Amino acid sequence: MADSSRARAQTWQYPRHQDFEHSLRAAAATWFAAKGFLVQTKYRYILADLDHWTQNIIVPEVAEYVVAERARRRAERVGFPLHKYAHHGLSSQALLFNLIGPLIVRKDLEPLQLAFELGGIPWPAGEVTASFEREDRSVFNEDAGQPTSIDLVIEGNDESAALFVECKFVEREFGGCSVFGAGDCDGRNPAQDFELCFLHHIGRGYWLQLQKHGFLQGALANNATCILAAYYQFFREVLFAIEKQGCFILLCDERNPTFVARVDEQVRGLYPFLLSFVPDGLKAKVKAITIQQVVVAIKSTSRHGDWIAEFERKYGLITP
């Protein structure tokens, strides 16, 4: 008798995302409990109230920096979107604040430089600064609504390429197109007729930028379905970085199989798959680095011992 589908499911070689996420939920719940913070009754890895997001930040000076930066940008009418779920123990934005925030407020980006250069990512020249959440509505003519926003930007004070960083932690995807998700588009590829795309019709420049940078000369143009339907965020952010003459960097957790997974000695996941649609001449401008690599670099300096072990406990990198 042939194996049942249930039995065969246990032999699937691709790592299970649910196992990864389960361990992170447990680590976050344990960390919140140890701090005595109020959490949701059903989901003990989520703080009880949206307004309690600062309790999700390890170093108090980082929370103060974020609050001050939001106030400054609000006064200058420049966006700083604090994500709705920053109180969530598995929030990638909160993780980025916790991992990179102390380096920013202490003006010590050397550990980040070390991690990036060891990962084959060129570091900007000159006096380098890092800042959270960068927008520019002019890149894609995003004159209304939430524009493309980059989680972290690292830039020098000369003409060297800036680094535009997208942080993914527990996510299962790059965000898809909301128009397709709402059922207002059939998802066919508009590469040969941009007017098939609602977003192009209202003036957004995504397809124009794909055309400008050579993305429509290969596999992306030949698919029957629209690549942006499922992978809208990835291509927007890659194009944003390239248009700014910089590099796009994916910062992800090495345990998350969604983005990079090793299966039967093959490298799988969304990152290597989507990289195959990037023109050969631009592939060097799209890189990935892991949260773990950054942690190792920070620890190697011996300058951040007051918080880095706490970070590891909070995110399940070490046993509490």
mmCIF file of C-alpha atoms in Angstrom:
data_model
loop_
_atom_site.group_PDB
_atom_site.id
_atom_site.type_symbol
_atom_site.label_atom_id
_atom_site.label_comp_id
_atom_site.label_asym_id
_atom_site.label_seq_id
_atom_site.Cartn_x
_atom_site.Cartn_y
_atom_site.Cartn_z
ATOM 1 C CA MET A 1 0.000 0.000 0.000
ATOM 2 C CA ALA A 2 1.374 3.396 -0.959
ATOM 3 C CA ASP A 3 2.298 5.839 1.771
ATOM 4 C CA SER A 4 -0.498 8.164 2.786
ATOM 5 C CA SER A 5 -0.234 11.869 2.052
ATOM 6 C CA ARG A 6 0.208 12.493 5.783
ATOM 7 C CA ALA A 7 3.163 10.125 5.929
ATOM 8 C CA ARG A 8 4.728 11.596 2.798
ATOM 9 C CA ALA A 9 4.317 15.108 4.211
ATOM 10 C CA GLN A 10 6.759 14.175 6.975
ATOM 11 C CA THR A 11 9.477 13.509 4.386
ATOM 12 C CA TRP A 12 9.230 16.937 2.732
ATOM 13 C CA GLN A 13 12.759 18.339 2.765
ATOM 14 C CA TYR A 14 11.949 22.046 2.822
ATOM 15 C CA PRO A 15 12.263 23.398 6.408
ATOM 16 C CA ARG A 16 8.965 24.205 8.117
ATOM 17 C CA HIS A 17 8.356 27.861 8.806
ATOM 18 C CA GLN A 18 5.889 27.013 11.568
ATOM 19 C CA ASP A 19 8.630 25.312 13.592
ATOM 20 C CA PHE A 20 10.794 28.424 13.312
ATOM 21 C CA GLU A 21 7.944 30.759 14.282
ATOM 22 C CA HIS A 22 6.843 28.575 17.190
ATOM 23 C CA SER A 23 10.288 28.818 18.782
ATOM 24 C CA LEU A 24 10.313 32.614 18.378
ATOM 25 C CA ARG A 25 6.893 32.991 19.968
ATOM 26 C CA ALA A 26 8.080 31.009 22.966
ATOM 27 C CA ALA A 27 11.247 33.131 23.307
ATOM 28 C CA ALA A 28 9.299 36.408 23.097
ATOM 29 C CA ALA A 29 6.697 35.222 25.617
ATOM 30 C CA THR A 30 9.443 34.178 28.025
ATOM 31 C CA TRP A 31 11.204 37.539 27.662
ATOM 32 C CA PHE A 32 8.029 39.565 28.270
ATOM 33 C CA ALA A 33 7.154 37.399 31.286
ATOM 34 C CA ALA A 34 10.611 37.872 32.788
ATOM 35 C CA LYS A 35 10.155 41.649 32.469
ATOM 36 C CA GLY A 36 6.705 41.529 34.061
ATOM 37 C CA PHE A 37 5.105 43.263 31.065
ATOM 38 C CA LEU A 38 1.371 42.972 30.416
ATOM 39 C CA VAL A 39 0.642 40.802 27.384
ATOM 40 C CA GLN A 40 -2.416 39.638 25.511
ATOM 41 C CA THR A 41 -4.179 36.723 27.192
ATOM 42 C CA LYS A 42 -4.287 34.556 24.081
ATOM 43 C CA TYR A 43 -0.993 35.661 22.516
ATOM 44 C CA ARG A 44 1.586 36.015 25.254
ATOM 45 C CA TYR A 45 4.268 37.111 22.773
ATOM 46 C CA ILE A 46 2.337 40.338 22.047
ATOM 47 C CA LEU A 47 2.175 43.264 24.473
ATOM 48 C CA ALA A 48 -1.271 44.092 25.795
ATOM 49 C CA ASP A 49 -1.512 47.527 24.193
ATOM 50 C CA LEU A 50 -0.269 49.142 20.976
ATOM 51 C CA ASP A 51 0.963 52.122 22.979
ATOM 52 C CA HIS A 52 3.286 49.883 24.998
ATOM 53 C CA TRP A 53 5.649 49.384 22.040
ATOM 54 C CA THR A 54 8.558 50.994 23.922
ATOM 55 C CA GLN A 55 8.549 47.952 26.231
ATOM 56 C CA ASN A 56 9.509 45.959 23.141
ATOM 57 C CA ILE A 57 12.760 47.935 22.895
ATOM 58 C CA ILE A 58 15.783 46.672 24.828
ATOM 59 C CA VAL A 59 17.880 49.859 25.163
ATOM 60 C CA PRO A 60 15.843 52.812 26.550
ATOM 61 C CA GLU A 61 17.923 55.369 24.621
ATOM 62 C CA VAL A 62 16.800 53.730 21.383
ATOM 63 C CA ALA A 63 13.121 54.137 22.264
ATOM 64 C CA GLU A 64 13.819 57.779 23.141
ATOM 65 C CA TYR A 65 15.590 58.238 19.804
ATOM 66 C CA VAL A 66 12.649 56.767 17.878
ATOM 67 C CA VAL A 67 10.132 58.951 19.728
ATOM 68 C CA ALA A 68 12.220 62.074 19.098
ATOM 69 C CA GLU A 69 12.773 61.192 15.447
ATOM 70 C CA ARG A 70 9.049 60.678 14.874
ATOM 71 C CA ALA A 71 8.321 64.057 16.489
ATOM 72 C CA ARG A 72 10.983 65.796 14.411
ATOM 73 C CA ARG A 73 9.753 64.343 11.153
ATOM 74 C CA ARG A 74 6.149 65.067 12.043
ATOM 75 C CA ALA A 75 7.069 68.717 12.602
ATOM 76 C CA GLU A 76 8.887 68.769 9.265
ATOM 77 C CA ARG A 77 6.022 66.868 7.595
ATOM 78 C CA VAL A 78 8.323 64.027 6.633
ATOM 79 C CA GLY A 79 6.961 60.550 7.203
ATOM 80 C CA PHE A 80 8.262 58.152 9.829
ATOM 81 C CA PRO A 81 5.823 55.242 9.832
ATOM 82 C CA LEU A 82 5.850 53.389 13.144
ATOM 83 C CA HIS A 83 4.296 50.099 12.161
ATOM 84 C CA LYS A 84 0.971 49.215 13.735
ATOM 85 C CA TYR A 85 2.429 46.048 15.228
ATOM 86 C CA ALA A 86 5.596 47.432 16.841
ATOM 87 C CA HIS A 87 4.253 46.070 20.160
ATOM 88 C CA HIS A 88 4.379 42.552 18.693
ATOM 89 C CA GLY A 89 7.224 40.448 20.061
ATOM 90 C CA LEU A 90 8.045 39.281 16.541
ATOM 91 C CA SER A 91 7.868 42.704 14.858
ATOM 92 C CA SER A 92 10.688 43.064 12.343
ATOM 93 C CA GLN A 93 10.684 46.835 12.839
ATOM 94 C CA ALA A 94 11.160 46.438 16.588
ATOM 95 C CA LEU A 95 13.899 43.880 15.931
ATOM 96 C CA LEU A 96 15.700 46.361 13.683
ATOM 97 C CA PHE A 97 15.422 49.055 16.353
ATOM 98 C CA ASN A 98 16.870 46.599 18.869
ATOM 99 C CA LEU A 99 19.708 45.393 16.650
ATOM 100 C CA ILE A 100 20.806 48.576 14.873
ATOM 101 C CA GLY A 101 19.359 51.268 17.139
ATOM 102 C CA PRO A 102 22.088 51.004 19.803
ATOM 103 C CA LEU A 103 24.767 51.349 17.116
ATOM 104 C CA ILE A 104 23.082 54.512 15.837
ATOM 105 C CA VAL A 105 22.525 56.221 19.197
ATOM 106 C CA ARG A 106 26.059 55.345 20.334
ATOM 107 C CA LYS A 107 27.546 56.434 17.011
ATOM 108 C CA ASP A 108 29.312 53.099 16.562
ATOM 109 C CA LEU A 109 28.585 51.654 13.121
ATOM 110 C CA GLU A 110 31.875 49.757 12.968
ATOM 111 C CA PRO A 111 30.283 46.394 13.916
ATOM 112 C CA LEU A 112 27.791 46.827 11.106
ATOM 113 C CA GLN A 113 30.576 47.680 8.682
ATOM 114 C CA LEU A 114 32.451 44.546 9.757
ATOM 115 C CA ALA A 115 29.403 42.322 9.190
ATOM 116 C CA PHE A 116 28.593 43.831 5.818
ATOM 117 C CA GLU A 117 32.132 43.661 4.484
ATOM 118 C CA LEU A 118 32.531 40.046 5.634
ATOM 119 C CA GLY A 119 29.271 39.399 3.768
ATOM 120 C CA GLY A 120 30.719 40.847 0.567
ATOM 121 C CA ILE A 121 28.757 44.080 0.780
ATOM 122 C CA PRO A 122 30.781 47.251 0.031
ATOM 123 C CA TRP A 123 30.586 49.816 2.797
ATOM 124 C CA PRO A 124 29.992 53.472 1.863
ATOM 125 C CA ALA A 125 33.050 55.721 1.992
ATOM 126 C CA GLY A 126 33.475 58.859 4.031
ATOM 127 C CA GLU A 127 31.632 59.704 7.234
ATOM 128 C CA VAL A 128 28.861 57.108 7.358
ATOM 129 C CA THR A 129 25.466 57.577 8.969
ATOM 130 C CA ALA A 130 22.473 55.275 9.351
ATOM 131 C CA SER A 131 18.809 56.201 9.687
ATOM 132 C CA PHE A 132 15.495 54.380 9.867
ATOM 133 C CA GLU A 133 12.648 54.631 7.360
ATOM 134 C CA ARG A 134 13.441 56.475 4.133
ATOM 135 C CA GLU A 135 10.823 57.579 1.614
ATOM 136 C CA ASP A 136 10.886 59.531 -1.634
ATOM 137 C CA ARG A 137 7.561 59.887 -3.419
ATOM 138 C CA SER A 138 9.246 61.160 -6.584
ATOM 139 C CA VAL A 139 10.937 57.836 -7.424
ATOM 140 C CA PHE A 140 7.681 56.152 -8.469
ATOM 141 C CA ASN A 141 5.413 59.235 -8.547
ATOM 142 C CA GLU A 142 3.630 58.008 -5.402
ATOM 143 C CA ASP A 143 1.651 61.189 -4.906
ATOM 144 C CA ALA A 144 -0.917 59.699 -2.502
ATOM 145 C CA GLY A 145 -1.138 56.919 0.043
ATOM 146 C CA GLN A 146 1.785 55.195 1.754
ATOM 147 C CA PRO A 147 4.875 55.496 -0.458
ATOM 148 C CA THR A 148 7.654 52.946 -0.764
ATOM 149 C CA SER A 149 9.546 53.020 2.537
ATOM 150 C CA ILE A 150 12.996 51.564 3.196
ATOM 151 C CA ASP A 151 13.618 50.202 6.714
ATOM 152 C CA LEU A 152 17.216 51.382 7.074
ATOM 153 C CA VAL A 153 19.527 53.526 4.950
ATOM 154 C CA ILE A 154 23.303 53.574 5.409
ATOM 155 C CA GLU A 155 25.117 56.303 3.494
ATOM 156 C CA GLY A 156 28.432 58.128 3.328
ATOM 157 C CA ASN A 157 29.098 61.765 2.563
ATOM 158 C CA ASP A 158 30.499 61.247 -0.920
ATOM 159 C CA GLU A 159 29.429 59.572 -4.156
ATOM 160 C CA SER A 160 29.774 55.959 -2.939
ATOM 161 C CA ALA A 161 26.682 53.796 -3.114
ATOM 162 C CA ALA A 162 24.263 53.955 -0.185
ATOM 163 C CA LEU A 163 22.825 50.753 1.280
ATOM 164 C CA PHE A 164 19.044 50.412 1.386
ATOM 165 C CA VAL A 165 18.157 47.692 3.893
ATOM 166 C CA GLU A 166 14.906 45.742 4.193
ATOM 167 C CA CYS A 167 14.588 43.727 7.420
ATOM 168 C CA LYS A 168 12.630 40.471 7.434
ATOM 169 C CA PHE A 169 12.300 38.414 10.585
ATOM 170 C CA VAL A 170 9.325 36.070 10.872
ATOM 171 C CA GLU A 171 7.585 37.152 7.645
ATOM 172 C CA ARG A 172 6.470 34.504 5.181
ATOM 173 C CA GLU A 173 6.641 36.678 2.083
ATOM 174 C CA PHE A 174 7.560 39.898 0.392
ATOM 175 C CA GLY A 175 4.383 41.948 0.292
ATOM 176 C CA GLY A 176 2.173 41.497 -2.764
ATOM 177 C CA CYS A 177 0.135 44.007 -4.749
ATOM 178 C CA SER A 178 -2.936 45.172 -2.837
ATOM 179 C CA VAL A 179 -4.863 45.767 -6.070
ATOM 180 C CA PHE A 180 -4.486 42.118 -7.029
ATOM 181 C CA GLY A 181 -5.141 41.045 -3.443
ATOM 182 C CA ALA A 182 -8.403 42.999 -3.432
ATOM 183 C CA GLY A 183 -9.611 41.144 -6.526
ATOM 184 C CA ASP A 184 -9.468 44.260 -8.702
ATOM 185 C CA CYS A 185 -6.960 42.828 -11.188
ATOM 186 C CA ASP A 186 -6.693 39.474 -12.975
ATOM 187 C CA GLY A 187 -2.923 39.303 -12.445
ATOM 188 C CA ARG A 188 -1.872 39.029 -16.073
ATOM 189 C CA ASN A 189 1.542 40.377 -16.999
ATOM 190 C CA PRO A 190 1.421 44.020 -18.229
ATOM 191 C CA ALA A 191 5.025 43.983 -19.464
ATOM 192 C CA GLN A 192 3.866 44.401 -23.058
ATOM 193 C CA ASP A 193 0.986 46.741 -22.245
ATOM 194 C CA PHE A 194 1.459 48.837 -19.124
ATOM 195 C CA GLU A 195 -2.158 49.982 -19.235
ATOM 196 C CA LEU A 196 -3.176 46.522 -18.025
ATOM 197 C CA CYS A 197 -1.825 47.634 -14.630
ATOM 198 C CA PHE A 198 -4.106 49.816 -12.501
ATOM 199 C CA LEU A 199 -1.130 51.347 -10.714
ATOM 200 C CA HIS A 200 0.444 52.419 -14.006
ATOM 201 C CA HIS A 201 -2.936 53.746 -15.120
ATOM 202 C CA ILE A 202 -3.111 56.110 -12.120
ATOM 203 C CA GLY A 203 0.452 57.316 -12.711
ATOM 204 C CA ARG A 204 2.724 55.118 -10.633
ATOM 205 C CA GLY A 205 6.131 54.564 -12.213
ATOM 206 C CA TYR A 206 6.873 50.946 -11.271
ATOM 207 C CA TRP A 207 6.730 49.536 -14.805
ATOM 208 C CA LEU A 208 8.562 52.518 -16.223
ATOM 209 C CA GLN A 209 11.392 51.893 -13.744
ATOM 210 C CA LEU A 210 11.428 48.167 -14.547
ATOM 211 C CA GLN A 211 11.755 49.097 -18.212
ATOM 212 C CA LYS A 212 14.408 51.771 -17.564
ATOM 213 C CA HIS A 213 16.669 49.387 -15.657
ATOM 214 C CA GLY A 214 16.395 46.444 -18.034
ATOM 215 C CA PHE A 215 14.125 44.122 -16.066
ATOM 216 C CA LEU A 216 11.772 43.659 -19.014
ATOM 217 C CA GLN A 217 14.366 42.089 -21.288
ATOM 218 C CA GLY A 218 14.348 38.668 -19.631
ATOM 219 C CA ALA A 219 12.198 36.158 -17.805
ATOM 220 C CA LEU A 220 10.145 38.773 -16.000
ATOM 221 C CA ALA A 221 8.684 39.988 -19.298
ATOM 222 C CA ASN A 222 7.937 36.489 -20.597
ATOM 223 C CA ASN A 223 5.831 35.213 -17.701
ATOM 224 C CA ALA A 224 2.090 34.993 -18.246
ATOM 225 C CA THR A 225 1.439 36.355 -14.771
ATOM 226 C CA CYS A 226 2.476 39.680 -13.236
ATOM 227 C CA ILE A 227 5.552 39.302 -11.042
ATOM 228 C CA LEU A 228 4.405 42.236 -8.902
ATOM 229 C CA ALA A 229 1.170 40.481 -7.918
ATOM 230 C CA ALA A 230 3.028 38.348 -5.367
ATOM 231 C CA TYR A 231 6.402 40.128 -5.053
ATOM 232 C CA TYR A 232 5.475 43.796 -5.298
ATOM 233 C CA GLN A 233 7.553 44.883 -2.275
ATOM 234 C CA PHE A 234 10.777 43.229 -3.387
ATOM 235 C CA PHE A 235 10.849 44.863 -6.813
ATOM 236 C CA ARG A 236 9.759 48.264 -5.528
ATOM 237 C CA GLU A 237 12.577 48.349 -3.010
ATOM 238 C CA VAL A 238 15.211 46.978 -5.381
ATOM 239 C CA LEU A 239 14.225 49.571 -7.977
ATOM 240 C CA PHE A 240 14.203 52.314 -5.336
ATOM 241 C CA ALA A 241 17.790 51.453 -4.351
ATOM 242 C CA ILE A 242 18.991 51.211 -7.942
ATOM 243 C CA GLU A 243 17.335 54.471 -8.944
ATOM 244 C CA LYS A 244 19.128 56.087 -5.999
ATOM 245 C CA GLN A 245 22.391 54.583 -7.347
ATOM 246 C CA GLY A 246 22.680 52.415 -4.259
ATOM 247 C CA CYS A 247 22.435 48.753 -3.285
ATOM 248 C CA PHE A 248 19.482 46.806 -1.921
ATOM 249 C CA ILE A 249 20.286 44.639 1.103
ATOM 250 C CA LEU A 250 17.979 41.984 2.528
ATOM 251 C CA LEU A 251 18.598 41.521 6.264
ATOM 252 C CA CYS A 252 16.936 38.283 7.341
ATOM 253 C CA ASP A 253 17.078 35.524 9.946
ATOM 254 C CA GLU A 254 19.070 32.497 8.802
ATOM 255 C CA ARG A 255 16.490 30.235 10.507
ATOM 256 C CA ASN A 256 13.627 31.540 8.367
ATOM 257 C CA PRO A 257 13.235 29.222 5.336
ATOM 258 C CA THR A 258 11.065 31.712 3.467
ATOM 259 C CA PHE A 259 13.963 33.814 2.250
ATOM 260 C CA VAL A 260 16.950 31.461 2.187
ATOM 261 C CA ALA A 261 16.756 27.705 2.736
ATOM 262 C CA ARG A 262 19.142 24.856 2.055
ATOM 263 C CA VAL A 263 17.365 21.844 0.612
ATOM 264 C CA ASP A 264 19.270 18.774 -0.633
ATOM 265 C CA GLU A 265 22.446 20.857 -1.046
ATOM 266 C CA GLN A 266 20.516 23.447 -3.040
ATOM 267 C CA VAL A 267 19.976 27.044 -1.961
ATOM 268 C CA ARG A 268 16.255 27.763 -2.139
ATOM 269 C CA GLY A 269 14.000 30.535 -0.899
ATOM 270 C CA LEU A 270 12.592 33.815 -2.153
ATOM 271 C CA TYR A 271 15.917 35.641 -2.186
ATOM 272 C CA PRO A 272 17.736 33.401 -4.707
ATOM 273 C CA PHE A 273 14.527 32.913 -6.679
ATOM 274 C CA LEU A 274 13.747 36.619 -7.086
ATOM 275 C CA LEU A 275 17.398 37.466 -7.676
ATOM 276 C CA SER A 276 17.126 35.387 -10.866
ATOM 277 C CA PHE A 277 14.793 38.071 -12.285
ATOM 278 C CA VAL A 278 17.309 40.867 -11.675
ATOM 279 C CA PRO A 279 19.376 41.742 -14.776
ATOM 280 C CA ASP A 280 22.878 40.283 -14.655
ATOM 281 C CA GLY A 281 24.449 43.734 -14.687
ATOM 282 C CA LEU A 282 22.533 44.691 -11.532
ATOM 283 C CA LYS A 283 22.835 41.498 -9.481
ATOM 284 C CA ALA A 284 25.885 42.874 -7.644
ATOM 285 C CA LYS A 285 23.618 45.627 -6.310
ATOM 286 C CA VAL A 286 21.295 43.125 -4.584
ATOM 287 C CA LYS A 287 22.701 41.317 -1.545
ATOM 288 C CA ALA A 288 21.564 39.435 1.536
ATOM 289 C CA ILE A 289 23.008 39.254 5.044
ATOM 290 C CA THR A 290 21.705 37.522 8.153
ATOM 291 C CA ILE A 291 20.782 38.883 11.550
ATOM 292 C CA GLN A 292 23.131 36.267 12.984
ATOM 293 C CA GLN A 293 26.089 37.667 11.030
ATOM 294 C CA VAL A 294 25.418 41.117 12.454
ATOM 295 C CA VAL A 295 25.137 39.733 15.993
ATOM 296 C CA VAL A 296 28.492 37.940 15.656
ATOM 297 C CA ALA A 297 30.134 41.160 14.458
ATOM 298 C CA ILE A 298 28.667 43.186 17.326
ATOM 299 C CA LYS A 299 29.855 40.629 19.882
ATOM 300 C CA SER A 300 33.337 40.561 18.368
ATOM 301 C CA THR A 301 33.913 44.216 19.303
ATOM 302 C CA SER A 302 33.214 43.625 23.014
ATOM 303 C CA ARG A 303 31.657 47.106 23.151
ATOM 304 C CA HIS A 304 27.978 46.210 23.437
ATOM 305 C CA GLY A 305 27.921 43.603 26.166
ATOM 306 C CA ASP A 306 25.245 45.486 28.114
ATOM 307 C CA TRP A 307 22.534 44.592 25.589
ATOM 308 C CA ILE A 308 23.586 42.099 22.895
ATOM 309 C CA ALA A 309 23.059 38.995 25.070
ATOM 310 C CA GLU A 310 19.620 40.351 25.956
ATOM 311 C CA PHE A 311 18.910 40.632 22.233
ATOM 312 C CA GLU A 312 19.933 37.013 21.744
ATOM 313 C CA ARG A 313 17.618 35.856 24.525
ATOM 314 C CA LYS A 314 14.701 37.939 23.317
ATOM 315 C CA TYR A 315 14.902 36.507 19.803
ATOM 316 C CA GLY A 316 15.715 32.921 20.693
ATOM 317 C CA LEU A 317 19.326 32.992 19.530
ATOM 318 C CA ILE A 318 20.467 31.592 22.866
ATOM 319 C CA THR A 319 18.645 29.633 25.564
ATOM 320 C CA PRO A 320 17.372 31.881 28.374
#
